Amino acid sequence: MPGSTAQRSPDAPSSAGFLGPDRNWHLGAGLMTLATVVAFSIWTFSHTGTNVNAFLLILAIAFGLFMAFNIGGNDVANSFGTSVGAGTLTMKQALVVAAVFEVSGAVLAGGSVTETVRSGIVDLEGVDLDPMSFAYIMMAALAGAAIWLMLATRMGWPVSTTHALIGGIVGAAVTTGIVTGTGGFEMVQWSEIGKIAVSWVLSPLLGGISAYLLFGAIKRHILGPAARAIALGSRGYDDDEDDDDDDDEDE
């Protein structure tokens, strides 16, 4: 009808376009990601020199970016899901905090873990393995772990990146050893795998115990006194109201 205002259906697409109402935010994050990828690629090629297979290097960079994307979709969601769900952080705040501290942790404290993954799982000294075969092992493990993370994220399953990556390295190493005839199960340092597996069992137990003790201390020293103070204040307020009512009745 003339002069009437059409009602927008709740399912109708937003006028902000395919990027949604946070268009500037998405564009900024995308441009920052693109700049990071370009800078990392330039640094990688300058660091490795010219005596390297450019195709394999580009493929490795692509696998690494794919893995990082899936880590953000699964591991970061695990870390900040409770904070966002409780309303402590907004989604944007959680993304900024995750970006800052994930990178900081990798740069400042990730060296020992990287060394374990790089040389503590596959025994290169015990077998006659071509260096390129080791590169293929790592690339296969990276791609396999990334694909599994993508599928798990799609299904809404919180899984461990470490579990997936360690399993990928073990599987790729054993397969490479059998196919090339340079080894098999003996290529894997099973003692190190055992230590890592023990940490997988201890992590949830220690996390649960720590959370229990921490919440108990917070409840005893912070929440408990605060609740008692509120109760006393409410009781005093009720007593004052009762006194006022008695005075009104006397009058």
Tab-separated table of C-alpha atoms in Angstrom, residues 25 67 94 98 154 165 172 180 183 202:
chain	number	residue	atom	x	y	z
A	25	TRP	CA	36.203	-5.509	11.032
A	67	MET	CA	46.900	-25.632	9.882
A	94	ALA	CA	38.509	-12.698	22.449
A	98	ALA	CA	43.920	-14.753	21.267
A	154	ARG	CA	32.902	-28.714	11.301
A	165	LEU	CA	50.053	-33.571	14.870
A	172	ALA	CA	53.860	-40.590	8.176
A	180	THR	CA	61.362	-46.671	1.242
A	183	GLY	CA	62.853	-48.661	8.538
A	202	LEU	CA	48.005	-35.950	33.358
